[in-house]
mmCIF file of C-alpha atoms in Angstrom:
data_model
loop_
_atom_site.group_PDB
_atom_site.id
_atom_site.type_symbol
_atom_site.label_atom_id
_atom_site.label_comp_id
_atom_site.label_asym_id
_atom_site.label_seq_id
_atom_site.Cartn_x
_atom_site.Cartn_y
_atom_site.Cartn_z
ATOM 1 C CA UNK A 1119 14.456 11.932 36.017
ATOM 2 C CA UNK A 1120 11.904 13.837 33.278
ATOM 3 C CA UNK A 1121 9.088 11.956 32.240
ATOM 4 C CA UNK A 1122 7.445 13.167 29.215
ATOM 5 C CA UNK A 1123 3.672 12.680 29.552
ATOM 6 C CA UNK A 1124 2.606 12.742 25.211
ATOM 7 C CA UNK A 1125 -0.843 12.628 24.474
ATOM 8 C CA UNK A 1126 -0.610 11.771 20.477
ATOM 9 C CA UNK A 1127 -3.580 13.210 17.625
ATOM 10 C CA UNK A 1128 -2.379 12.274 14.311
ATOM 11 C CA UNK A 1129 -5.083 13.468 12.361
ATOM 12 C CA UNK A 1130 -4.848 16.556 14.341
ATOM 13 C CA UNK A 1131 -8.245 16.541 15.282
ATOM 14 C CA UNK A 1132 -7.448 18.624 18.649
ATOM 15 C CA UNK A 1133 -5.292 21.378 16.634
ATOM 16 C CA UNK A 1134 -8.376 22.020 14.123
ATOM 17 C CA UNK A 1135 -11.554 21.940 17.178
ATOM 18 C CA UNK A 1136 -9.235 24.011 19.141
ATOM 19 C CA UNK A 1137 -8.039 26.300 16.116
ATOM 20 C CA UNK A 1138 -4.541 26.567 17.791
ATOM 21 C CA UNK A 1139 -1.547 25.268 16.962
ATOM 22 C CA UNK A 1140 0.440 22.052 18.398
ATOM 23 C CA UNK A 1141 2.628 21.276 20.759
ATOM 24 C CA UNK A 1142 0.960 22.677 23.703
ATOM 25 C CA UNK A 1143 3.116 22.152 26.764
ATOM 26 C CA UNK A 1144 2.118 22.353 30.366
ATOM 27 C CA UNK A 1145 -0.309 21.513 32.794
ATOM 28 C CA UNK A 1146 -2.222 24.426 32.853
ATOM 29 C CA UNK A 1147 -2.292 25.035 28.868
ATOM 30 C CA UNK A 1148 -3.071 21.370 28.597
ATOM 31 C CA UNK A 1149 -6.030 21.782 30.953
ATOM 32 C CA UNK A 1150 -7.380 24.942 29.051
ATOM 33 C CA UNK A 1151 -6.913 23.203 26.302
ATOM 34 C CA UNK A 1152 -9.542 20.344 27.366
ATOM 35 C CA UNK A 1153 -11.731 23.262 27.882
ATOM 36 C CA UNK A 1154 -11.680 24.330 24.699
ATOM 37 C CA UNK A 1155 -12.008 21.048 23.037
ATOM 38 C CA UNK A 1156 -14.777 19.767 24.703
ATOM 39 C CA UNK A 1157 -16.710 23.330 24.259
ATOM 40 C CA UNK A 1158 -16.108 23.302 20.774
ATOM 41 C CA UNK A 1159 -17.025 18.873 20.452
ATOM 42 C CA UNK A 1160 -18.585 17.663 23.809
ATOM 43 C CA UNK A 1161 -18.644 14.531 21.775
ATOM 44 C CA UNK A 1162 -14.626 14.055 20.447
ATOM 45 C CA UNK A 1163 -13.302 11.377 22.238
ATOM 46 C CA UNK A 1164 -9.672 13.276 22.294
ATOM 47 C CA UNK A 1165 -11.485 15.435 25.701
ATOM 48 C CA UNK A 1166 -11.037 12.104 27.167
ATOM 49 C CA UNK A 1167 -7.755 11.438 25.692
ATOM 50 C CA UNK A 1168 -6.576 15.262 27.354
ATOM 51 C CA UNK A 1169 -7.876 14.100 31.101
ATOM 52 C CA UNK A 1170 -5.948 10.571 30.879
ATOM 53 C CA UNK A 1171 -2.648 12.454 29.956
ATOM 54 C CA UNK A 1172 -3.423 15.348 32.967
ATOM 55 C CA UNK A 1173 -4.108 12.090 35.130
ATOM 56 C CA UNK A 1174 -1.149 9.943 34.159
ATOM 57 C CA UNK A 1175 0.890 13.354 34.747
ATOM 58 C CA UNK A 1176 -0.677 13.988 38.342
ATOM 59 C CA UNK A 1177 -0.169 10.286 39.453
ATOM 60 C CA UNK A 1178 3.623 10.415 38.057
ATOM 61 C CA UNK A 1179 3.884 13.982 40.282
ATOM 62 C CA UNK A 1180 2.744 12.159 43.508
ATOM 63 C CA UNK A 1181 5.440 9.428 43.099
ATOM 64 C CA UNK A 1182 8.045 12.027 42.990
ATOM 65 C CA UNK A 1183 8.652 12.043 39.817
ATOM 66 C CA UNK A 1184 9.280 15.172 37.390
ATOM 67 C CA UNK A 1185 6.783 15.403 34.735
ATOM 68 C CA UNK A 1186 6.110 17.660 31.412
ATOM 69 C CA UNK A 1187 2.658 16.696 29.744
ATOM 70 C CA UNK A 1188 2.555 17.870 26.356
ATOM 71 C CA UNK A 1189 -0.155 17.377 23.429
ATOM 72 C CA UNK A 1190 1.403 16.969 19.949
ATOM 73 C CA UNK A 1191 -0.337 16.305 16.512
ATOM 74 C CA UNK A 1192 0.356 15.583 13.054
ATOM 75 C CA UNK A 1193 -0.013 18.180 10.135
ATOM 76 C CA UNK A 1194 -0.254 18.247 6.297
ATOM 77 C CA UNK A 1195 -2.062 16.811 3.487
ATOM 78 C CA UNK A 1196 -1.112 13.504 3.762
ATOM 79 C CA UNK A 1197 0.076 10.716 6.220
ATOM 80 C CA UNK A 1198 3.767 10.836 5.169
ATOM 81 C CA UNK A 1199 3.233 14.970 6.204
ATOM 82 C CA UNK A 1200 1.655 14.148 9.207
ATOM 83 C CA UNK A 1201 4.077 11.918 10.793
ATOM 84 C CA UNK A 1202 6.956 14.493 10.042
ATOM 85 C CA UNK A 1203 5.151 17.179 11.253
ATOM 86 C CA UNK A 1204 4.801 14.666 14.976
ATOM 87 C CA UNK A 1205 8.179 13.660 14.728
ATOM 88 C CA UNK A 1206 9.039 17.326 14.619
ATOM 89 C CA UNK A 1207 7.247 18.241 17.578
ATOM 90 C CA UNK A 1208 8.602 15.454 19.376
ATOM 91 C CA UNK A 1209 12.259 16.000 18.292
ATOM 92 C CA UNK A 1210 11.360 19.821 19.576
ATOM 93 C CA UNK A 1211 10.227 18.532 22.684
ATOM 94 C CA UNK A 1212 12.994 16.142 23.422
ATOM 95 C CA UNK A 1213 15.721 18.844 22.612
ATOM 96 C CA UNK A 1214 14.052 21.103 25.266
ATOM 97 C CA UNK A 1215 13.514 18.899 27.996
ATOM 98 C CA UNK A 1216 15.630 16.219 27.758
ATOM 99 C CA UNK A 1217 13.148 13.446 28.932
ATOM 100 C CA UNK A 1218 14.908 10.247 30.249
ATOM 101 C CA UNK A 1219 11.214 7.862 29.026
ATOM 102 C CA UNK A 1220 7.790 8.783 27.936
ATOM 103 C CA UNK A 1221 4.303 7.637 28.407
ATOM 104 C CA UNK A 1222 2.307 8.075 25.401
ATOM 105 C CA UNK A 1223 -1.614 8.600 25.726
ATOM 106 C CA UNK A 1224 -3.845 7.668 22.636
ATOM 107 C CA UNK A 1225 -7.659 6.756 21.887
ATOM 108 C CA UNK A 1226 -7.916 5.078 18.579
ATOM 109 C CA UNK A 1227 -5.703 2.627 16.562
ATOM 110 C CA UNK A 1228 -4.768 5.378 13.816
ATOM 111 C CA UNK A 1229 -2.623 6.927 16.304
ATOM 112 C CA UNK A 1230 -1.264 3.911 17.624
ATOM 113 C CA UNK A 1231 0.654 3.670 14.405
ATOM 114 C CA UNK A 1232 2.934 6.687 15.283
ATOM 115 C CA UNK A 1233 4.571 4.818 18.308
ATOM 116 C CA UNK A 1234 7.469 3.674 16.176
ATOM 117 C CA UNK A 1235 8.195 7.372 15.269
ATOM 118 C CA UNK A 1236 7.930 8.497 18.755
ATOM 119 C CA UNK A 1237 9.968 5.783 20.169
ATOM 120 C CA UNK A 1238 13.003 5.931 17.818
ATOM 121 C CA UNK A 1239 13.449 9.502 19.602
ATOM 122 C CA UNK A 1240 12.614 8.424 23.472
ATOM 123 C CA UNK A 1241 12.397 5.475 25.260
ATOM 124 C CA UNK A 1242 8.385 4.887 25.403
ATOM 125 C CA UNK A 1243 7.823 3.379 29.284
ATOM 126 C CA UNK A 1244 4.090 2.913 28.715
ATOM 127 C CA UNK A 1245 1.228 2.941 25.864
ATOM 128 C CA UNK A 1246 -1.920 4.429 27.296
ATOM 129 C CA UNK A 1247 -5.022 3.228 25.201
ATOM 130 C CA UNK A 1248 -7.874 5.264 26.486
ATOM 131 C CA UNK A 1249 -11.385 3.604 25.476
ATOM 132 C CA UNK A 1250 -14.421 5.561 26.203
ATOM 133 C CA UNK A 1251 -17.323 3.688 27.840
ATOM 134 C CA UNK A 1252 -20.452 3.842 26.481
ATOM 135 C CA UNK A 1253 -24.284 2.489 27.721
ATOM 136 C CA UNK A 1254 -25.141 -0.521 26.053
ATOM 137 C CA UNK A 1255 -28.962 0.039 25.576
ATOM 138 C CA UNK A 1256 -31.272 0.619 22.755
ATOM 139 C CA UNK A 1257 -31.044 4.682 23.124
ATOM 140 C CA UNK A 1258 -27.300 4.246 22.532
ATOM 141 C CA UNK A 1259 -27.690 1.988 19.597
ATOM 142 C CA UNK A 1260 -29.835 4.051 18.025
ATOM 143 C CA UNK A 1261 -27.385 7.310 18.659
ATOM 144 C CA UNK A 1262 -24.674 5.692 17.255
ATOM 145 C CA UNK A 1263 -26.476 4.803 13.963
ATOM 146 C CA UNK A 1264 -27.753 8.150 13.806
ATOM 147 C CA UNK A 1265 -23.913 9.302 14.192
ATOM 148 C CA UNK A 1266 -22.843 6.424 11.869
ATOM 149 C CA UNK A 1267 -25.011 7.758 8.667
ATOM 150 C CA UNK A 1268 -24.036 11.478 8.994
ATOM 151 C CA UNK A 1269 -20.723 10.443 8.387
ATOM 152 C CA UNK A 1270 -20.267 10.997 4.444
ATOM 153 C CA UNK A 1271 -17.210 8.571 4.345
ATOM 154 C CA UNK A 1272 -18.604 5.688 6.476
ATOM 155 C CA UNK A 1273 -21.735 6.238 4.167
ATOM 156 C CA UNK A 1274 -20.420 5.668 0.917
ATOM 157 C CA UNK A 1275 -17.751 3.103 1.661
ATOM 158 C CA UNK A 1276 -20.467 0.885 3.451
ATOM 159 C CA UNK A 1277 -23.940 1.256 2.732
ATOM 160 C CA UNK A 1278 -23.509 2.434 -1.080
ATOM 161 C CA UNK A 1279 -22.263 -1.828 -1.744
ATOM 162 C CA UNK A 1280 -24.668 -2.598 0.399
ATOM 163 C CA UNK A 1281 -27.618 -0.704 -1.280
ATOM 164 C CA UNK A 1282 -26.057 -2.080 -4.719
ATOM 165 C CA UNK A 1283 -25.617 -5.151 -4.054
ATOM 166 C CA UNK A 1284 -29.291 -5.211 -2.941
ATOM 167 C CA UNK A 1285 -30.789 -3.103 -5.687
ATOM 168 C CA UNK A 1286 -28.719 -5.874 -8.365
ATOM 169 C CA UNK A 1287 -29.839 -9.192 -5.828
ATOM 170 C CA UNK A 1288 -33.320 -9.598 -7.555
ATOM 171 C CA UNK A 1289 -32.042 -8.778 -11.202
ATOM 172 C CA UNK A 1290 -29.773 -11.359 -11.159
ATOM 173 C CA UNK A 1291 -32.308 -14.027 -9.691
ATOM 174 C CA UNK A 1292 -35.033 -13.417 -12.490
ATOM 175 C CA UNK A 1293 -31.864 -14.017 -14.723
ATOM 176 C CA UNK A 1294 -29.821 -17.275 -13.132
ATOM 177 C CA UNK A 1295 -29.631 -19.541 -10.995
ATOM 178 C CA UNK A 1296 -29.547 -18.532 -7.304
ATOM 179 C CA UNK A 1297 -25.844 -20.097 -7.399
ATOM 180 C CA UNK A 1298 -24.521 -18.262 -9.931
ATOM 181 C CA UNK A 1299 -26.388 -15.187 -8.912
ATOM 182 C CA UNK A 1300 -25.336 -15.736 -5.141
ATOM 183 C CA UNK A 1301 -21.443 -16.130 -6.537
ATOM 184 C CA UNK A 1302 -21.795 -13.140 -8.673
ATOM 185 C CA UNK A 1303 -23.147 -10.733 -6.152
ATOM 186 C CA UNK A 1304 -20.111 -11.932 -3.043
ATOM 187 C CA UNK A 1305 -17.618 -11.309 -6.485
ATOM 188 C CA UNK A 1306 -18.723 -8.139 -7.118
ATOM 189 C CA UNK A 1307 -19.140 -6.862 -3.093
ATOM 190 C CA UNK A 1308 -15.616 -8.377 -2.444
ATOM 191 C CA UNK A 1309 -14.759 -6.491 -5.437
ATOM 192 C CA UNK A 1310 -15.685 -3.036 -4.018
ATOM 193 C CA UNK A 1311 -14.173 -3.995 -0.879
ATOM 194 C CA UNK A 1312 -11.188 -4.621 -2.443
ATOM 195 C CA UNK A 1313 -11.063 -1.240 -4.118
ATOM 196 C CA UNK A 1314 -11.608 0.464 -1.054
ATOM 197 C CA UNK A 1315 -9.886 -1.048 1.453
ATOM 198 C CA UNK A 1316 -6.743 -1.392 -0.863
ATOM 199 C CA UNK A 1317 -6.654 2.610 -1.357
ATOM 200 C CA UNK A 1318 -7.369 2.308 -5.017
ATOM 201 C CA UNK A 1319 -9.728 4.874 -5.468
ATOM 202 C CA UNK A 1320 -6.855 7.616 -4.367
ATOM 203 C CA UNK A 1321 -4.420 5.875 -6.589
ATOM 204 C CA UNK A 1322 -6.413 6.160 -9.742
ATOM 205 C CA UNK A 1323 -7.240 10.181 -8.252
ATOM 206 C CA UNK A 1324 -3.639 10.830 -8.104
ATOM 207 C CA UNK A 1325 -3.030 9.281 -11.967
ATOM 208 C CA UNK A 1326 -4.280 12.363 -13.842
ATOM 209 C CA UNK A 1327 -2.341 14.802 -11.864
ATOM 210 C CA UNK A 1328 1.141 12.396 -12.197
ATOM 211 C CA UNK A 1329 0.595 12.079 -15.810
ATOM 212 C CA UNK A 1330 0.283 15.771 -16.261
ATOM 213 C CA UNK A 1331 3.406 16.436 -14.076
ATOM 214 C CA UNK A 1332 5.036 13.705 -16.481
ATOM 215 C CA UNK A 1333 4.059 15.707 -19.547
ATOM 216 C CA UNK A 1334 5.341 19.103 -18.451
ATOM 217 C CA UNK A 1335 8.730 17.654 -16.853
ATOM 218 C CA UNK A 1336 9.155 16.115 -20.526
ATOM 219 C CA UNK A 1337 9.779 12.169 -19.459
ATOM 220 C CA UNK A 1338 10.194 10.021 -22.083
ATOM 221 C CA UNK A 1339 9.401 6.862 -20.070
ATOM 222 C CA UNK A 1340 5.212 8.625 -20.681
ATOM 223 C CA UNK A 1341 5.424 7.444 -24.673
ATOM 224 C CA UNK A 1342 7.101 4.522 -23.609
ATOM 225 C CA UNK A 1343 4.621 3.232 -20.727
ATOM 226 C CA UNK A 1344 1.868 4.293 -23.359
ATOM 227 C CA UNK A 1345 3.601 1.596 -26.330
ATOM 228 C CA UNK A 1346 4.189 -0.806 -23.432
ATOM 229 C CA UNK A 1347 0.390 -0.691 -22.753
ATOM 230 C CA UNK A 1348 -0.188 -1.261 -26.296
ATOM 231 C CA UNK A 1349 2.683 -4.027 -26.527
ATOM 232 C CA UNK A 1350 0.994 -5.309 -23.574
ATOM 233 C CA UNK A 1351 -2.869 -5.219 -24.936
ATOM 234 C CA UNK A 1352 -1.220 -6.925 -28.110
ATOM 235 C CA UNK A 1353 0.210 -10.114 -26.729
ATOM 236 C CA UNK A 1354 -3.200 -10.771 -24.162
ATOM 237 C CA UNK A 1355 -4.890 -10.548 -27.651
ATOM 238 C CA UNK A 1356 -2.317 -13.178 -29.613
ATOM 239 C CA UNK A 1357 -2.288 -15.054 -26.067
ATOM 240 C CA UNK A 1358 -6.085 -15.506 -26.280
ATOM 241 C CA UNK A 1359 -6.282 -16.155 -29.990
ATOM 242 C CA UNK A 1360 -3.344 -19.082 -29.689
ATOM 243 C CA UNK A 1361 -5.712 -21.010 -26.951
ATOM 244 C CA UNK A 1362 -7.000 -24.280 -29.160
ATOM 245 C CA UNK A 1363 -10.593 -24.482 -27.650
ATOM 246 C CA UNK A 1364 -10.859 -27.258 -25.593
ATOM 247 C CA UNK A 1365 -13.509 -28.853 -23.132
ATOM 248 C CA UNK A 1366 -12.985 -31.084 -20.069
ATOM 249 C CA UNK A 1367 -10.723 -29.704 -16.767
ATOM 250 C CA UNK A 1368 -7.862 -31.378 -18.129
ATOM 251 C CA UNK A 1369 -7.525 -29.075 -21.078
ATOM 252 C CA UNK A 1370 -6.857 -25.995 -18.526
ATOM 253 C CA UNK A 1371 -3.393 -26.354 -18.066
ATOM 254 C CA UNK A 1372 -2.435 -26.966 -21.756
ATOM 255 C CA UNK A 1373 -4.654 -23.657 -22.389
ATOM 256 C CA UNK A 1374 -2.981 -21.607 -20.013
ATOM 257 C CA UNK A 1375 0.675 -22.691 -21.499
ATOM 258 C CA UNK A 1376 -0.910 -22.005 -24.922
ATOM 259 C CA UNK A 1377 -2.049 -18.476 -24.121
ATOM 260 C CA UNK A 1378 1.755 -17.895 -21.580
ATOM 261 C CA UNK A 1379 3.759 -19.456 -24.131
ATOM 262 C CA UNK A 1380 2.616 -16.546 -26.617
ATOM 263 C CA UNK A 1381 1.848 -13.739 -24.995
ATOM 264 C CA UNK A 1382 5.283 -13.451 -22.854
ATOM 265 C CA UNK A 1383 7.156 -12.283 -25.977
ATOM 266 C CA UNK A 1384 4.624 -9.452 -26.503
ATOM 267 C CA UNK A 1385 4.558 -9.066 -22.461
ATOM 268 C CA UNK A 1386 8.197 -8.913 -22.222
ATOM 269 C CA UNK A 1387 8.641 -6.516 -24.832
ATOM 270 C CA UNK A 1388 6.182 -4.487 -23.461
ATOM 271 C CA UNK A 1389 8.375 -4.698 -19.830
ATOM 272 C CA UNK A 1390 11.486 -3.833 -21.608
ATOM 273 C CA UNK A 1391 10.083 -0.572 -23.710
ATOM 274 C CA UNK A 1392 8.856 0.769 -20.054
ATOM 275 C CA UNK A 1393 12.220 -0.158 -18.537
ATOM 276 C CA UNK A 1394 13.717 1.537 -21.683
ATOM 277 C CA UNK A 1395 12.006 4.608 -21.080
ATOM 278 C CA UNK A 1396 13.223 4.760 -17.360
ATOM 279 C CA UNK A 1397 16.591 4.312 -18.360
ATOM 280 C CA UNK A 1398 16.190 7.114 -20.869
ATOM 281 C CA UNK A 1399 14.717 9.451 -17.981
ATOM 282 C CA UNK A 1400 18.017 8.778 -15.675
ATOM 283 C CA UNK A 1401 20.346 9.452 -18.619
ATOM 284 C CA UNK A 1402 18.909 12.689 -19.331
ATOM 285 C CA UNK A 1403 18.066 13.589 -15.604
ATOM 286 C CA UNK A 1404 21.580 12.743 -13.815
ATOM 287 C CA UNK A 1405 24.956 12.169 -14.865
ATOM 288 C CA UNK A 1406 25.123 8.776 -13.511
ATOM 289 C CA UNK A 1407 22.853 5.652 -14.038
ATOM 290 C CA UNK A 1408 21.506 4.120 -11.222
ATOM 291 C CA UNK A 1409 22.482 -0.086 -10.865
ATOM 292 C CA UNK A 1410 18.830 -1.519 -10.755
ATOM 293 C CA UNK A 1411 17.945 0.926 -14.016
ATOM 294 C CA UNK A 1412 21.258 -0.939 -15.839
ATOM 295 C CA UNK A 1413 20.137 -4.332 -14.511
ATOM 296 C CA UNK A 1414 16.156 -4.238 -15.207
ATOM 297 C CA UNK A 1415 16.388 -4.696 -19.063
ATOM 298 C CA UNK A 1416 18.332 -7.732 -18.727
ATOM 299 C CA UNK A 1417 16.293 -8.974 -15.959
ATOM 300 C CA UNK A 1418 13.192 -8.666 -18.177
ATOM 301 C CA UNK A 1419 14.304 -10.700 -21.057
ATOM 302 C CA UNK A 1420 15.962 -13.270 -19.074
ATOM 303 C CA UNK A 1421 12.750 -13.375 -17.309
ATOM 304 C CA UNK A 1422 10.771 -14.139 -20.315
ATOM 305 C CA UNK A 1423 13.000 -16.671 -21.582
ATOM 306 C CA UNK A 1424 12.987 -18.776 -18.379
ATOM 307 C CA UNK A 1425 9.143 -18.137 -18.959
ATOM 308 C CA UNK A 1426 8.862 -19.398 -22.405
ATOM 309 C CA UNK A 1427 10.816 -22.083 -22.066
ATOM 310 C CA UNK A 1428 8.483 -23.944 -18.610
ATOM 311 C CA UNK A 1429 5.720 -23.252 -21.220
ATOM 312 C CA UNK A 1430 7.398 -24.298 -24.327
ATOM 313 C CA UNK A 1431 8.416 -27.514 -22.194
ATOM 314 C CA UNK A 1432 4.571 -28.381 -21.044
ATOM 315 C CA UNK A 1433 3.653 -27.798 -25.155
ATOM 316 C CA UNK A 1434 5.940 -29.739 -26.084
ATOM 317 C CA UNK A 1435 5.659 -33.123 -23.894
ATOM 318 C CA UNK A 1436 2.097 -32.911 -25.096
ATOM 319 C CA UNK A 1437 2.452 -32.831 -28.454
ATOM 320 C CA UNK A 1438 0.922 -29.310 -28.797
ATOM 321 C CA UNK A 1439 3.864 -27.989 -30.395
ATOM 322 C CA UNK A 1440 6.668 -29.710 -32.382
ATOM 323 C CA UNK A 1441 9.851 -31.057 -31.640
ATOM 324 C CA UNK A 1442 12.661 -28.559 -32.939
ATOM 325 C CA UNK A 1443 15.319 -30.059 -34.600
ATOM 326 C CA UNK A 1444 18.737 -28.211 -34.420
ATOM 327 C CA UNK A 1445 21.501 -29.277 -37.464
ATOM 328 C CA UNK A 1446 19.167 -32.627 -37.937
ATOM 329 C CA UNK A 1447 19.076 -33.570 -34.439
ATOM 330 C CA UNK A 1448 16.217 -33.713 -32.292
ATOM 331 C CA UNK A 1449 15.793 -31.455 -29.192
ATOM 332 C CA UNK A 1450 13.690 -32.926 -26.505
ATOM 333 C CA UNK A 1451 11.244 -31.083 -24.043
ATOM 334 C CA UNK A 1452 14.083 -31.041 -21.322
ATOM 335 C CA UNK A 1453 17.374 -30.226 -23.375
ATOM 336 C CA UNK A 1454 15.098 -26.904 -24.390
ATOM 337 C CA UNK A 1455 13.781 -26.299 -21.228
ATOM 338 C CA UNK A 1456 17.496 -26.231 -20.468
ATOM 339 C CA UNK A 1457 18.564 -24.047 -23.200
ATOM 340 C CA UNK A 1458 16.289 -21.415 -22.437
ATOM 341 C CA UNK A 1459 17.336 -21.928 -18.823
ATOM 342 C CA UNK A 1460 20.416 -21.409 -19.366
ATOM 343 C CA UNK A 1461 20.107 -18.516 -21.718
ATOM 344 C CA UNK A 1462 17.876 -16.781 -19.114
ATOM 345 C CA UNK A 1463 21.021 -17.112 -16.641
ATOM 346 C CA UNK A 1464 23.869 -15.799 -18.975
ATOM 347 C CA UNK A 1465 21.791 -12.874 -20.081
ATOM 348 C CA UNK A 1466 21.170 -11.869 -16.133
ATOM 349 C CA UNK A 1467 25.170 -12.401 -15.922
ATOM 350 C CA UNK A 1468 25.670 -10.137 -18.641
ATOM 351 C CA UNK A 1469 23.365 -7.287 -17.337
ATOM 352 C CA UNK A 1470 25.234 -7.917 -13.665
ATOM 353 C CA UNK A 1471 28.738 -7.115 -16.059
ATOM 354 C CA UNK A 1472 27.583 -4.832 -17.774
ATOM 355 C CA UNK A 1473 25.783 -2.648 -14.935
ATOM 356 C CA UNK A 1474 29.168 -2.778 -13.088
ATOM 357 C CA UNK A 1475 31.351 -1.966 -15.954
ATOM 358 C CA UNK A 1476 28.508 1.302 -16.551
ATOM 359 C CA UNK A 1477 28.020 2.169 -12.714
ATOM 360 C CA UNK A 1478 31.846 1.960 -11.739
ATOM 361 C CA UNK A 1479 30.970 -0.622 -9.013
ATOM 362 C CA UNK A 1480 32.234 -4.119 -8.457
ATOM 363 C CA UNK A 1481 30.375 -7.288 -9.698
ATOM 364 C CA UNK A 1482 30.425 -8.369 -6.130
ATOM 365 C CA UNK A 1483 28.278 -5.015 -5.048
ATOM 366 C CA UNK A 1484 26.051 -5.330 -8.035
ATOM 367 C CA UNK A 1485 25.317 -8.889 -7.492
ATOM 368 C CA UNK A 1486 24.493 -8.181 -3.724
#
């Protein structure tokens, strides 16, 4: 019975203090290794992370048990690189030694998040967390501060709000009340929060560089997401305009069904030129369509309908808007609530029909 002994660095903190390359395999490279690392960073938790995987080998060899320690690591640019480059070293690993479980070694909760990926490959036995102890006194509060503002990233995501918010505190005192300026300051710190803890400062980094590999690779859906934006801008403005100022709480739900009930035509329109301009990518990409590309257009009008019509239906029962009449006869708020309901559901039929009759597959399949 192998047991393999994996002491985990996503980030591959170990590979770049160490300038070597991962997997190292062995006891004796593993325990150089430890060397190097904590000559290079005395202070890298991973030196600790190296001894509990050479421990957790050694007790394993005294119970008789066969044992490979190895240290693997991820690699690339991003997260989606770095697993694959782990999961390659562990698929290496695996074909070499043929290890019946595993014990994996880790010190922080980043690579904790890699036990899936090792796990679909070899049964995982154990999860060794190793957690450094440190001396709880005022010399080791004040290191860790010290350590806490040289790092650039913990810097700016933490004390640059913080220095805002203060620096905007008394500005908005001398101007409001110390309600409104108490609200306005949590609003805008949850707001940066928000931005950074949702990634959304490396979404709007990557945007430039899609749109310019959009441009080159000559996508239509990039004039078509631009006039959707526009379509979209265009019914928020008739939306807003349509609202009939009103005062008292009461008046908030008729204004939001004022300001739904016309900006969803705009809004869908603005839906369907985007999913337009996908569908026009896919035709000229492939030879074949894709189902949800066939289905989306019909989804996003049905959608709007069944949209229109709950706001059309509020408008109506309070008088705000008219009640149709169809060859003289009167339509009530629920026999068109109903008609748009059921248009909404015979459209998404007909997109189901039609995306089968396009794609070759059953209705069945394309329903599913």
């Amino acid at each position: 019975m192998t047991t393999l002994v994996l002491c985990v660095d996503r980030s591959n903190d170990i590979g770049r203090t160490a300038g070597l390359e991962l997997p190292i395999v062995g006891w004796e490279p593993v325990q150089s290794l430890v060397t190097d690392v904590g000559l290079a960073d005395p202070e890298d938790s991973s030196v600790n992370c190296l001894l509990e995987a050479l421990r957790v080998a050694r007790d394993l060899d005294d119970e008789r048990e066969e044992t490979v320690v190895a240290v693997v690591s991820g690699g690339g640019d991003s997260l989606v690189g770095a697993d694959r480059s782990l999961s390659a070293q562990v698929d290496a690993l695996v074909e070499e030694y043929d290890p019946e479980s595993a014990v994996v070694v880790l010190d922080s909760a980043n690579d904790e998040r890699v036990v899936p990926v090792v796990e679909s490959r070899v049964r995982i036995d154990s999860v060794d967390r190793v957690v450094v102890r440190q001396a709880h006194d005022i010399e080791s509060t004040y290191y860790l501060l010290k350590q806490f503002l040289a790092d650039e990233e913990l810097r700016t995501t933490v004390l640059v709000p913080l220095g805002a918010t203060l620096l905007f505190m008394p500005i908005l005192l001398t101007q409001f009340a110390p309600t409104v300026a108490l609200a306005g300051l949590a609003a805008l710190l949850g707001a940066v929060l928000l931005y950074k803890g949702l990634a959304i400062d490396e979404y709007l980094a990557e945007i430039p560089e899609r749109v310019r590999a959009a441009l080159y690779s000559g996508r239509v859906s990039v004039v078509t997401y631009a006039v959707s934006l526009g379509l979209g801008l265009v019914g928020i403005f008739l939306g807003a305009l349509s609202v009939t100022p009103q005062f008292g709480p009461e008046s908030i739900v008729l204004r939001t069904m004022q300001f739904t009930y016309s900006a969803v035509p705009w809004l869908a329109l603005a839906a369907l030129t985007a999913s337009a301009g996908r569908l026009l990518d896919e035709l000229i990409g492939t030879d074949a369509v894709s189902t949800p590309y066939l289905n989306l257009p019909f989804g996003v009008v049905a959608l709007g309908l069944v949209v229109r019509g709950f706001a059309g239906w509020f408008l109506q029962r309070e008088a705000v808007l008219a009640d149709p009449q169809v060859l003289g006869y009167v339509v009530t708020p629920q026999q068109r609530l109903a008609g748009f309901i059921v248009a909404g559901i015979v459209i998404s039929i007909v997109g189901v029909r039609v995306a089968a009759s396009m794609s070759g597959e059953g209705f069945d399949d394309v329903a599913q």
